[in-house]
């Protein structure tokens, strides 16, 4: 058994360089099941965050390289790296207020790296568990709008985020929400029926709709929308909504859906807004709000629901926007583009 | 509370190659020396070892691939922030050893002595000579006959009756956790998921499921589980022996049911044959909802004895 020098974990060591010296790792941050996270300095001294694609269950580190003992795994891994790099290229060209931009994307050591500016602010995951930090209805509504807007961007490029949780949302000093990109496009292959596969499910599945965790069902823009609404739900009520799997189980057993609707029970919020969240958390994909643009419409104060539904149908034909001119034009462009 | 991605996978059995296994000749504790390699699951390697008294035994090492790497001979962490996860799994291993030690049954592997070494723990067991059932399912000519399948069912049910009588659920009955020994007798191994009866505790940080075999209630923290949960897994295992295919994942069936779609798992007992009573009992133990299943091992065993 060969082991490189004094490495104690599979993370890259501090002062390791990447991209021929462009980045020097300065700090090792948290890990997840699909990434190791670092802080680094660029050659001109700027601090950046670097995410390294590393699937803990199949990858090992050998020197700085990623090694995959099983051939079948190596094939899967390499194609995930390629897909990720292809899909995420658009993130580098993005300049959006509500979506953390990606500064650089590259392949090295047999895997993919994503370089991001270190966003200033606090993770919603930390704020949401802190009882001394209360969000006002106005702040919550604005976070919902920010997230919806970032989804318009992501979905506009034909991508899904797939992993929207409070730990992928940053709240900046001025209170706006920024969605952090992740290796969320990573999808595992659960279909191979000839293998025995054990899975470890972790708690906190409250934000994801059924189809994101168990991909036997159709996924789409509505899947990300469910997550956003679930995060907003948590902010409004102080608790995440009932887990989608528990909801599916209840409905399957002819019991009432344990989801407690927001509409009508939070006086400080506009009922239209609450109803928009409820509609975004419809259990089954087909009855759910279908697009981020639709979500933006139905959330906004001055637009009538039925009007919006109708408008969505013939949005391409309409020439004069209703109230929210800016948004409307953008929606129209997006709808036409897709 | 830590927010983590909702879904992780541990590598499947056939994907693991023993690159990180202890080398042959390694002394583990004071009494054992590694002499070979028996297999691996998601949570570590199982070695063949010679005990100081000359006996050969199986040693199951706690080395969860998702969290661990080898530093020399010691078990280390893949990432610096995984210490708590590893500790939790290691505690689970100690519980596994303690539970295993409680049983003395023809169809349950004997063992349960715990050994501490290399920053991890090992469980000593008798070596079972034979092959895991999963190895018999890869092609139709190796698959057990209907009669053999029924016998596997009876034997495992007998073991389950004992396990349940002591107040435990096995919770991981599957074709890789049953070894068919040289006499053709099924031996249940792997008590890594076994737990006292009751609900999945709400703060259970990890739910381990096996796709195709785990009933839907194993996917939900706080859901009601019971003897019928183990019966679902046995039924899924027997069904795999009969059809040659891993059954449809339980949560996909649950989803279909909630939406009013037909069950994606077709009933075995629909076709008339001399096995339809046996097949029907498999269907009955694989009902999506726990309350619709055959309730106890005793009850199912009784039906199987009559047919
Ligand atoms: N007593 C034994 N005799 C022979 N082979 C064994 C024995 N115990 C385990 N094995 C082999 O090792 C493999 C893995 O063992 P086991 O199922 O106990 O571990 P695991 O799947 O990692 O555990 P868990 O399901 O708790 O994570 C088995 O499939 C089998 O091939
Ligand atoms: Mg096993």
XYZ file of C-alpha atoms and ligand atoms in Angstrom:
677
model
C 0.000 0.000 0.000
C 1.519 3.296 -1.130
C 0.643 6.446 0.708
C 1.764 9.871 -0.246
C 3.934 11.613 2.298
C 2.103 12.777 5.360
C -1.371 13.374 4.018
C -3.927 12.685 6.735
C -7.146 13.216 4.793
C -8.147 13.202 1.124
C -8.398 16.981 1.020
C -5.758 18.965 -0.841
C -3.185 20.391 1.543
C -2.758 24.065 2.328
C -0.304 25.716 -0.138
C -1.111 23.260 -2.920
C -1.237 25.159 -6.217
C -3.688 24.765 -9.081
C -3.694 25.945 -12.683
C 0.058 26.320 -12.878
C 0.284 28.514 -9.807
C -2.705 30.739 -10.483
C -4.377 29.551 -7.275
C -2.713 28.654 -3.978
C -4.876 26.934 -1.368
C -4.884 28.889 1.862
C -7.567 27.206 3.905
C -9.600 23.991 3.984
C -13.305 24.536 4.461
C -16.173 22.075 4.890
C -16.775 18.973 2.826
C -19.933 17.506 1.392
C -20.612 14.183 -0.248
C -19.778 15.646 -3.637
C -17.180 18.302 -2.943
C -14.244 19.551 -0.953
C -14.155 23.285 -0.410
C -11.141 25.535 -0.067
C -10.174 29.125 0.138
C -7.284 30.171 -2.075
C -5.260 33.155 -3.153
C -4.933 34.063 -6.791
C -1.565 35.079 -8.232
C -2.485 38.720 -7.699
C -3.443 38.159 -4.088
C -7.240 38.061 -4.266
C -9.011 35.578 -2.022
C -11.347 33.154 -3.759
C -13.392 30.080 -2.868
C -12.667 26.841 -4.709
C -14.955 23.846 -4.923
C -13.438 20.529 -5.942
C -15.674 17.805 -7.337
C -14.985 14.715 -5.256
C -17.490 11.903 -4.767
C -16.484 10.480 -1.450
C -17.917 7.059 -2.061
C -15.881 6.392 -5.193
C -12.858 8.677 -5.146
C -9.531 8.391 -3.386
C -6.568 10.725 -3.440
C -3.224 9.555 -4.777
C -0.694 12.377 -4.696
C -2.893 15.262 -5.768
C -4.686 13.136 -8.298
C -8.044 11.585 -7.913
C -8.013 7.870 -8.237
C -11.049 5.667 -8.692
C -10.423 2.017 -7.891
C -13.482 0.596 -9.637
C -13.564 0.825 -13.437
C -17.334 1.198 -13.559
C -17.140 4.109 -11.144
C -14.367 5.783 -13.119
C -16.560 5.847 -16.198
C -19.462 7.383 -14.326
C -17.221 9.890 -12.612
C -15.483 11.061 -15.774
C -18.736 11.600 -17.567
C -20.077 13.579 -14.601
C -16.991 15.796 -14.700
C -17.487 16.435 -18.417
C -21.203 17.101 -18.068
C -20.609 19.420 -15.203
C -17.953 21.446 -17.015
C -20.136 21.701 -20.090
C -23.269 22.696 -18.201
C -21.591 25.127 -15.855
C -19.698 27.129 -18.439
C -22.600 29.556 -18.642
C -22.145 30.334 -14.954
C -18.846 32.027 -15.750
C -20.507 34.398 -18.181
C -23.218 35.308 -15.748
C -23.337 38.601 -13.990
C -26.347 38.406 -11.768
C -27.135 40.046 -8.504
C -28.825 37.008 -7.045
C -26.657 34.203 -8.296
C -23.090 33.949 -7.059
C -20.911 34.198 -10.108
C -18.314 31.654 -11.051
C -14.934 33.172 -11.820
C -13.280 30.158 -13.308
C -13.914 26.546 -14.168
C -11.202 24.057 -14.960
C -10.191 20.446 -15.008
C -7.139 19.271 -13.085
C -6.009 16.304 -10.992
C -8.625 14.205 -12.771
C -11.582 16.252 -11.609
C -13.387 19.580 -11.991
C -12.889 22.772 -10.020
C -15.158 25.767 -9.663
C -13.669 29.091 -8.531
C -16.041 31.594 -6.966
C -15.618 34.927 -5.323
C -16.008 34.599 -1.590
C -19.508 35.947 -1.137
C -19.903 38.456 1.617
C -22.714 37.686 3.952
C -24.054 34.889 6.048
C -25.412 31.515 5.108
C -29.140 31.260 5.538
C -28.497 27.906 7.200
C -26.759 29.697 10.057
C -29.342 32.468 10.313
C -32.369 30.211 10.213
C -31.347 28.330 13.354
C -30.460 31.486 15.260
C -33.477 32.509 17.360
C -32.148 36.033 17.796
C -32.345 36.629 14.050
C -35.895 37.219 12.996
C -36.850 38.062 9.453
C -39.606 40.583 8.848
C -42.366 39.811 6.339
C -40.843 42.419 4.071
C -37.424 40.761 4.212
C -38.921 37.336 3.604
C -40.909 38.527 0.620
C -37.829 40.103 -0.818
C -35.753 36.938 -0.281
C -38.453 34.977 -2.105
C -38.293 37.411 -4.991
C -34.513 37.295 -5.134
C -34.538 33.517 -5.250
C -37.235 33.418 -7.886
C -35.202 35.827 -9.964
C -32.076 33.710 -9.660
C -34.100 30.713 -10.804
C -35.264 32.618 -13.846
C -31.590 32.950 -14.754
C -30.584 29.373 -14.028
C -33.605 27.891 -15.763
C -33.173 30.305 -18.615
C -30.026 28.423 -19.441
C -31.902 25.160 -19.329
C -30.302 24.090 -16.065
C -31.674 23.002 -12.744
C -29.981 23.742 -9.448
C -31.390 20.635 -7.723
C -29.959 21.357 -4.304
C -31.533 24.531 -2.998
C -31.380 24.463 0.787
C -30.552 27.124 3.370
C -26.905 26.094 3.124
C -26.778 27.098 -0.526
C -28.266 30.529 0.049
C -26.251 33.523 1.172
C -27.855 36.579 2.736
C -25.822 39.709 2.080
C -25.481 42.686 4.409
C -28.254 44.582 2.670
C -30.561 41.586 3.144
C -30.721 40.276 -0.388
C -30.467 36.592 -1.124
C -27.809 35.097 -3.363
C -28.113 31.542 -4.633
C -24.833 29.655 -4.523
C -24.019 27.331 -7.377
C -23.167 23.759 -6.488
C -22.362 20.565 -8.295
C -26.090 20.097 -8.230
C -26.236 18.819 -11.757
C -24.666 15.697 -10.399
C -27.198 12.924 -10.762
C -26.500 9.455 -9.717
C -27.563 6.444 -11.595
C -30.057 4.610 -9.485
C -31.365 2.580 -12.342
C -28.910 -0.263 -12.606
C -30.997 -3.111 -11.333
C -28.296 -5.751 -11.220
C -26.445 -4.291 -8.279
C -27.224 -4.168 -4.619
C -26.961 -0.559 -3.672
C -27.133 0.696 -0.134
C -28.032 4.294 0.286
C -27.619 6.467 3.276
C -30.399 8.961 3.552
C -29.675 11.977 5.620
C -32.210 13.967 7.514
C -33.273 17.394 6.312
C -35.157 16.262 3.256
C -37.761 18.838 4.029
C -36.817 21.203 1.250
C -36.767 18.819 -1.679
C -39.783 17.553 -3.585
C -40.135 13.813 -4.028
C -38.795 13.752 -7.567
C -35.434 15.284 -6.628
C -34.601 12.609 -4.098
C -36.066 9.656 -5.944
C -35.793 10.299 -9.597
C -38.487 7.941 -10.726
C -40.633 10.925 -11.452
C -40.413 13.838 -13.817
C -38.036 16.636 -12.797
C -38.095 20.155 -14.075
C -38.113 23.829 -13.192
C -40.929 23.097 -10.760
C -38.568 20.950 -8.705
C -36.317 23.921 -7.877
C -39.385 26.050 -7.271
C -40.600 23.637 -4.616
C -37.253 24.001 -2.815
C -37.353 27.782 -2.885
C -40.890 27.835 -1.533
C -39.931 25.327 1.174
C -37.080 27.562 2.323
C -39.439 30.549 2.355
C -41.990 28.456 4.255
C -39.364 27.818 6.914
C -38.712 31.546 7.200
C -42.406 32.324 7.546
C -43.389 29.631 10.036
C -40.076 28.954 11.792
C -40.262 25.297 10.737
C -39.571 23.553 7.460
C -42.676 22.149 5.762
C -43.618 18.483 6.116
C -41.146 16.324 4.175
C -42.421 15.500 0.697
C -41.948 11.776 1.282
C -44.128 11.933 4.407
C -46.706 13.761 2.371
C -46.604 11.134 -0.360
C -46.920 8.413 2.282
C -49.937 10.064 3.869
C -51.710 10.521 0.564
C -50.927 6.926 -0.415
C -52.549 5.754 2.822
C -55.616 7.925 2.232
C -54.672 10.108 5.165
C -54.735 13.893 4.954
C -51.651 15.615 3.511
C -49.626 16.785 6.547
C -48.659 19.957 4.712
C -50.082 22.950 6.583
C -50.974 25.608 4.006
C -49.768 29.149 4.543
C -52.662 30.943 2.947
C -55.016 32.549 5.423
C -52.955 31.942 8.530
C -50.204 34.535 8.472
C -51.827 37.914 8.759
C -48.649 39.903 8.287
C -48.198 38.545 4.794
C -50.103 39.222 1.667
C -52.405 36.253 1.069
C -51.522 36.248 -2.580
C -47.890 35.713 -1.671
C -48.764 32.907 0.723
C -50.944 31.246 -1.857
C -48.113 31.460 -4.364
C -45.908 29.527 -1.928
C -48.619 26.930 -1.360
C -48.989 26.466 -5.097
C -45.220 26.097 -5.429
C -45.282 23.282 -2.914
C -48.007 21.274 -4.573
C -46.983 17.696 -3.921
C -47.185 16.415 -7.477
C -45.234 18.015 -10.227
C -48.065 18.530 -12.651
C -50.167 20.633 -10.293
C -47.249 22.746 -9.149
C -46.146 26.175 -10.318
C -44.216 25.321 -13.446
C -41.727 28.085 -13.956
C -39.844 30.746 -12.070
C -41.446 33.392 -14.213
C -44.881 32.135 -13.274
C -43.814 32.227 -9.642
C -42.719 35.836 -9.979
C -46.045 36.734 -11.490
C -48.238 35.109 -8.916
C -46.147 36.386 -6.010
C -46.395 39.979 -7.049
C -49.018 42.037 -5.342
C -50.907 43.660 -8.151
C -51.497 40.721 -10.347
C -54.639 38.726 -10.205
C -54.223 34.971 -10.091
C -56.662 33.975 -12.729
C -55.410 36.758 -14.877
C -51.892 35.433 -14.450
C -52.844 31.914 -15.341
C -54.559 33.138 -18.439
C -51.734 35.490 -19.240
C -49.202 32.716 -18.954
C -51.065 30.882 -21.649
C -50.992 33.650 -24.170
C -47.985 35.559 -23.002
C -46.321 35.195 -26.349
C -49.164 36.970 -28.099
C -49.621 39.869 -25.739
C -48.036 43.131 -26.699
C -48.647 45.366 -23.694
C -47.491 44.276 -20.290
C -49.800 44.559 -17.355
C -48.312 46.140 -14.291
C -44.799 44.999 -13.674
C -43.400 46.105 -16.908
C -39.773 45.222 -16.346
C -40.506 41.750 -15.189
C -43.017 41.162 -17.858
C -40.703 41.970 -20.682
C -38.089 39.700 -19.245
C -40.575 36.917 -18.858
C -41.660 37.287 -22.385
C -38.121 37.133 -23.669
C -37.402 34.061 -21.677
C -40.562 32.353 -22.741
C -39.772 33.055 -26.330
C -36.218 31.901 -26.018
C -37.103 28.484 -24.689
C -28.626 20.885 13.099
C -26.516 20.409 10.012
C -28.116 20.735 6.628
C -26.769 18.266 4.205
C -27.745 17.127 0.778
C -30.648 14.849 1.227
C -29.257 11.868 -0.540
C -25.998 10.053 -0.530
C -25.048 6.727 -1.878
C -22.568 4.269 -0.594
C -20.781 2.231 -3.172
C -22.376 -0.990 -4.240
C -20.868 -4.268 -3.241
C -19.438 -5.244 -6.609
C -17.745 -1.895 -7.058
C -15.433 -2.206 -4.140
C -11.970 -3.415 -4.829
C -9.814 -4.116 -1.809
C -7.314 -1.311 -2.449
C -7.596 -0.033 1.080
C -7.788 -3.400 2.777
C -5.292 -4.448 5.428
C -2.472 -6.500 3.920
C -2.283 -10.234 4.532
C -0.183 -10.935 7.603
C -1.353 -7.886 9.551
C -1.859 -8.540 13.265
C -5.165 -7.200 14.516
C -5.181 -6.843 18.294
C -3.347 -9.510 20.260
C -5.022 -12.597 18.929
C -5.688 -12.338 15.209
C -3.681 -12.320 12.013
C -5.236 -11.495 8.630
C -4.954 -14.426 6.233
C -7.397 -13.476 3.514
C -10.222 -11.382 2.245
C -13.856 -12.536 2.347
C -15.848 -9.652 0.993
C -16.979 -6.113 1.522
C -20.125 -4.090 1.987
C -20.794 -0.395 2.286
C -19.331 -0.251 5.744
C -16.079 -2.080 5.413
C -14.073 -5.162 4.591
C -14.547 -8.615 5.999
C -11.314 -10.572 6.357
C -10.407 -14.137 7.044
C -8.153 -14.280 10.105
C -6.293 -16.904 12.077
C -6.838 -16.735 15.787
C -3.953 -17.582 18.140
C -5.663 -20.925 18.937
C -5.391 -21.893 15.281
C -9.058 -21.371 14.404
C -10.001 -19.438 11.309
C -12.613 -16.753 11.816
C -14.172 -13.883 9.906
C -13.251 -10.351 11.027
C -15.499 -7.539 9.924
C -13.750 -4.180 10.010
C -15.521 -0.877 10.525
C -14.190 1.082 7.539
C -17.039 3.051 5.943
C -15.702 3.943 2.494
C -17.700 7.123 2.324
C -15.925 8.571 5.358
C -12.621 6.779 5.757
C -9.190 6.343 4.227
C -6.187 4.353 5.327
C -3.275 6.153 6.969
C -0.657 3.465 7.175
C -2.658 0.695 8.839
C -4.821 3.076 10.814
C -8.248 4.146 9.746
C -8.288 7.895 9.060
C -10.862 10.350 7.792
C -11.482 11.357 4.191
C -12.120 14.929 5.269
C -11.321 16.714 8.493
C -14.950 17.413 9.346
C -16.135 13.795 9.245
C -15.035 12.786 12.734
C -18.554 12.817 14.166
C -19.977 10.743 11.344
C -17.270 8.144 11.727
C -17.682 7.999 15.479
C -21.385 7.453 15.094
C -20.815 4.593 12.674
C -18.215 3.062 14.969
C -20.693 3.208 17.851
C -23.181 1.470 15.588
C -20.628 -1.289 15.012
C -20.322 -1.890 18.721
C -24.065 -2.205 18.922
C -23.990 -4.606 15.988
C -21.515 -6.817 17.844
C -23.615 -6.775 20.994
C -26.794 -7.714 19.142
C -25.102 -10.469 17.148
C -23.741 -11.960 20.365
C -27.289 -12.453 21.656
C -28.248 -15.075 19.091
C -27.636 -18.741 18.815
C -29.494 -20.028 15.795
C -28.755 -22.386 12.909
C -29.441 -19.680 10.354
C -27.643 -16.828 12.079
C -23.881 -16.511 11.951
C -22.318 -17.061 15.375
C -20.058 -14.364 16.747
C -20.060 -10.909 18.206
C -16.719 -10.481 19.960
C -15.510 -6.903 19.565
C -11.839 -6.102 18.938
C -10.376 -2.601 18.991
C -7.379 -1.785 16.790
C -6.120 0.701 14.203
C -8.452 3.460 15.361
C -11.458 1.308 14.537
C -13.316 -1.805 15.676
C -13.644 -5.366 14.380
C -16.336 -7.974 14.909
C -15.269 -11.580 15.146
C -17.601 -14.163 13.599
C -17.499 -17.751 12.458
C -16.453 -18.061 8.867
C -19.389 -19.190 6.755
C -18.211 -21.368 3.873
C -20.264 -20.596 0.849
C -21.362 -17.718 -1.332
C -23.688 -14.796 -0.691
C -27.120 -15.374 -2.243
C -26.569 -12.393 -4.550
C -23.815 -14.347 -6.327
C -26.363 -17.035 -7.178
C -28.731 -14.576 -8.798
C -26.595 -13.290 -11.644
C -27.740 -15.895 -14.154
C -30.796 -18.098 -14.356
C -28.968 -21.424 -14.268
C -27.374 -20.524 -10.938
C -30.605 -19.310 -9.401
C -32.201 -21.379 -6.648
C -35.162 -23.492 -7.730
C -38.672 -22.649 -6.518
C -38.343 -25.356 -3.912
C -34.981 -24.038 -2.709
C -36.329 -20.509 -2.667
C -39.196 -21.633 -0.473
C -36.721 -23.327 1.858
C -34.628 -20.148 2.055
C -37.836 -18.357 2.975
C -38.679 -20.841 5.727
C -35.174 -20.801 7.204
C -34.849 -17.034 7.226
C -38.347 -16.710 8.690
C -37.306 -19.058 11.452
C -34.302 -16.833 12.167
C -36.511 -13.752 12.037
C -38.913 -15.265 14.528
C -36.002 -15.613 16.969
C -34.725 -12.107 16.254
C -38.168 -10.578 16.707
C -38.784 -12.575 19.879
C -35.723 -10.884 21.394
C -37.188 -7.512 20.530
C -35.019 -6.676 17.505
C -35.592 -6.016 13.847
C -32.848 -7.048 11.403
C -33.650 -4.245 8.936
C -31.212 -5.333 6.237
C -32.423 -8.636 4.821
C -31.151 -8.745 1.238
C -29.402 -11.163 -1.138
C -25.951 -9.918 -0.112
C -26.592 -10.499 3.561
C -27.569 -14.144 3.289
C -24.770 -16.626 2.686
C -25.723 -20.004 1.287
C -23.330 -22.415 2.973
C -21.914 -25.602 1.496
C -24.888 -27.598 2.775
C -27.194 -25.182 0.951
C -28.434 -23.686 4.206
C -28.997 -19.912 4.275
C -27.103 -18.082 7.023
C -28.036 -14.554 7.951
C -25.066 -12.220 8.438
C -24.743 -8.466 8.820
C -26.606 -7.096 11.820
C -25.305 -3.624 11.036
C -28.782 -2.158 10.771
C -30.430 -4.238 13.495
C -32.218 -2.223 16.145
C -34.714 -2.663 18.949
C -38.372 -2.461 17.927
C -40.141 0.832 17.812
C -40.184 3.826 15.610
C -37.245 5.086 13.621
C -36.150 7.680 16.080
C -36.795 11.209 14.906
C -33.289 12.426 15.394
C -31.785 9.437 13.632
C -29.114 11.236 11.646
C -28.814 8.480 9.113
C -31.312 6.167 7.582
C -29.725 3.354 5.664
C -31.847 1.851 2.943
C -31.222 -0.742 0.316
C -32.875 0.097 -2.962
C -35.452 -2.494 -3.942
C -35.444 -4.328 -0.624
C -36.187 -1.672 1.978
C -39.866 -0.963 2.595
C -40.988 2.644 2.225
C -41.190 3.202 5.977
C -37.392 2.824 6.244
C -36.998 5.992 4.205
C -38.843 8.173 6.683
C -37.559 9.242 10.076
C -40.258 8.696 12.657
C -42.323 6.294 10.552
C -43.874 3.220 12.115
C -41.723 0.157 11.552
C -42.281 -3.381 12.750
C -41.884 -7.073 12.083
C -43.681 -6.623 8.780
C -40.806 -4.356 7.674
C -38.395 -7.292 7.857
C -40.952 -9.441 6.062
C -41.033 -6.940 3.186
C -37.266 -7.284 2.796
C -37.386 -11.064 2.883
C -40.229 -11.056 0.370
C -38.211 -8.745 -1.910
C -35.228 -11.086 -1.599
C -37.323 -14.156 -2.468
C -38.905 -12.277 -5.331
C -35.432 -11.506 -6.667
C -34.662 -15.248 -6.545
C -37.792 -15.958 -8.572
C -37.699 -13.180 -11.153
C -33.937 -12.659 -11.322
C -34.431 -8.946 -10.927
C -34.158 -6.512 -8.097
C -37.712 -5.373 -7.273
C -38.922 -1.847 -7.981
C -37.963 0.593 -5.224
C -40.663 0.804 -2.552
C -40.885 4.599 -2.609
C -41.587 4.553 -6.349
C -44.516 2.243 -5.583
C -45.634 4.584 -2.829
C -45.503 7.525 -5.206
C -47.551 5.670 -7.803
C -50.128 4.747 -5.209
C -50.417 8.316 -3.965
C -51.037 9.471 -7.528
C -53.554 6.743 -8.203
C -51.349 5.058 -10.787
C -51.103 1.245 -10.943
C -48.445 -0.430 -8.803
C -45.237 -0.615 -10.892
C -44.492 -3.924 -9.187
C -46.667 -6.577 -10.765
C -48.034 -9.249 -8.477
C -46.327 -12.652 -8.718
C -49.350 -14.648 -7.658
C -51.592 -13.559 -10.496
C -50.615 -16.377 -12.787
C -52.078 -19.742 -11.847
C -49.348 -22.258 -11.101
C -48.546 -24.840 -8.494
C -46.568 -22.145 -6.733
C -49.314 -19.551 -6.643
C -49.908 -19.902 -2.891
C -46.199 -19.329 -2.209
C -46.033 -16.475 -4.708
C -49.196 -14.967 -3.268
C -47.663 -14.931 0.194
C -44.662 -13.029 -1.203
C -47.038 -10.476 -2.693
C -48.853 -10.219 0.628
C -45.627 -9.493 2.476
C -44.649 -6.879 -0.072
C -47.721 -4.696 0.288
C -46.720 -1.029 0.104
C -48.353 -0.097 3.391
C -47.110 -1.884 6.471
C -50.611 -2.600 7.790
C -51.568 -4.412 4.589
C -48.777 -6.994 4.929
C -48.605 -10.366 6.619
C -47.984 -9.220 10.172
C -45.500 -11.622 11.734
C -42.829 -14.134 10.798
C -44.781 -16.807 12.660
C -47.855 -16.178 10.555
C -46.008 -16.322 7.241
C -44.089 -19.394 8.331
C -47.352 -21.125 9.111
C -48.693 -20.497 5.596
C -45.435 -21.731 4.082
C -45.575 -24.955 6.071
C -49.024 -25.682 4.723
C -47.986 -25.326 1.086
N -18.966 -14.664 8.589
C -18.676 -14.524 7.299
N -18.181 -15.571 6.605
C -17.890 -15.422 5.288
N -18.044 -14.300 4.575
C -18.550 -13.234 5.212
C -18.881 -13.284 6.598
N -19.325 -12.077 6.968
C -19.283 -11.309 5.871
N -18.824 -11.972 4.804
C -18.651 -11.436 3.441
O -18.412 -10.041 3.515
C -19.465 -9.289 2.886
C -19.777 -8.052 3.697
O -20.186 -8.371 4.994
P -21.388 -7.638 5.707
O -22.604 -7.760 4.884
O -21.452 -8.107 7.101
O -20.824 -6.157 5.694
P -21.481 -4.805 5.209
O -22.452 -5.033 4.128
O -20.378 -3.841 4.988
O -22.216 -4.410 6.516
P -23.390 -3.393 6.714
O -24.540 -3.852 5.897
O -23.558 -3.448 8.182
O -22.824 -2.157 6.212
C -20.609 -10.264 2.780
O -21.457 -9.982 1.698
C -19.896 -11.598 2.621
O -19.540 -11.791 1.281
Mg -23.961 -6.397 3.931
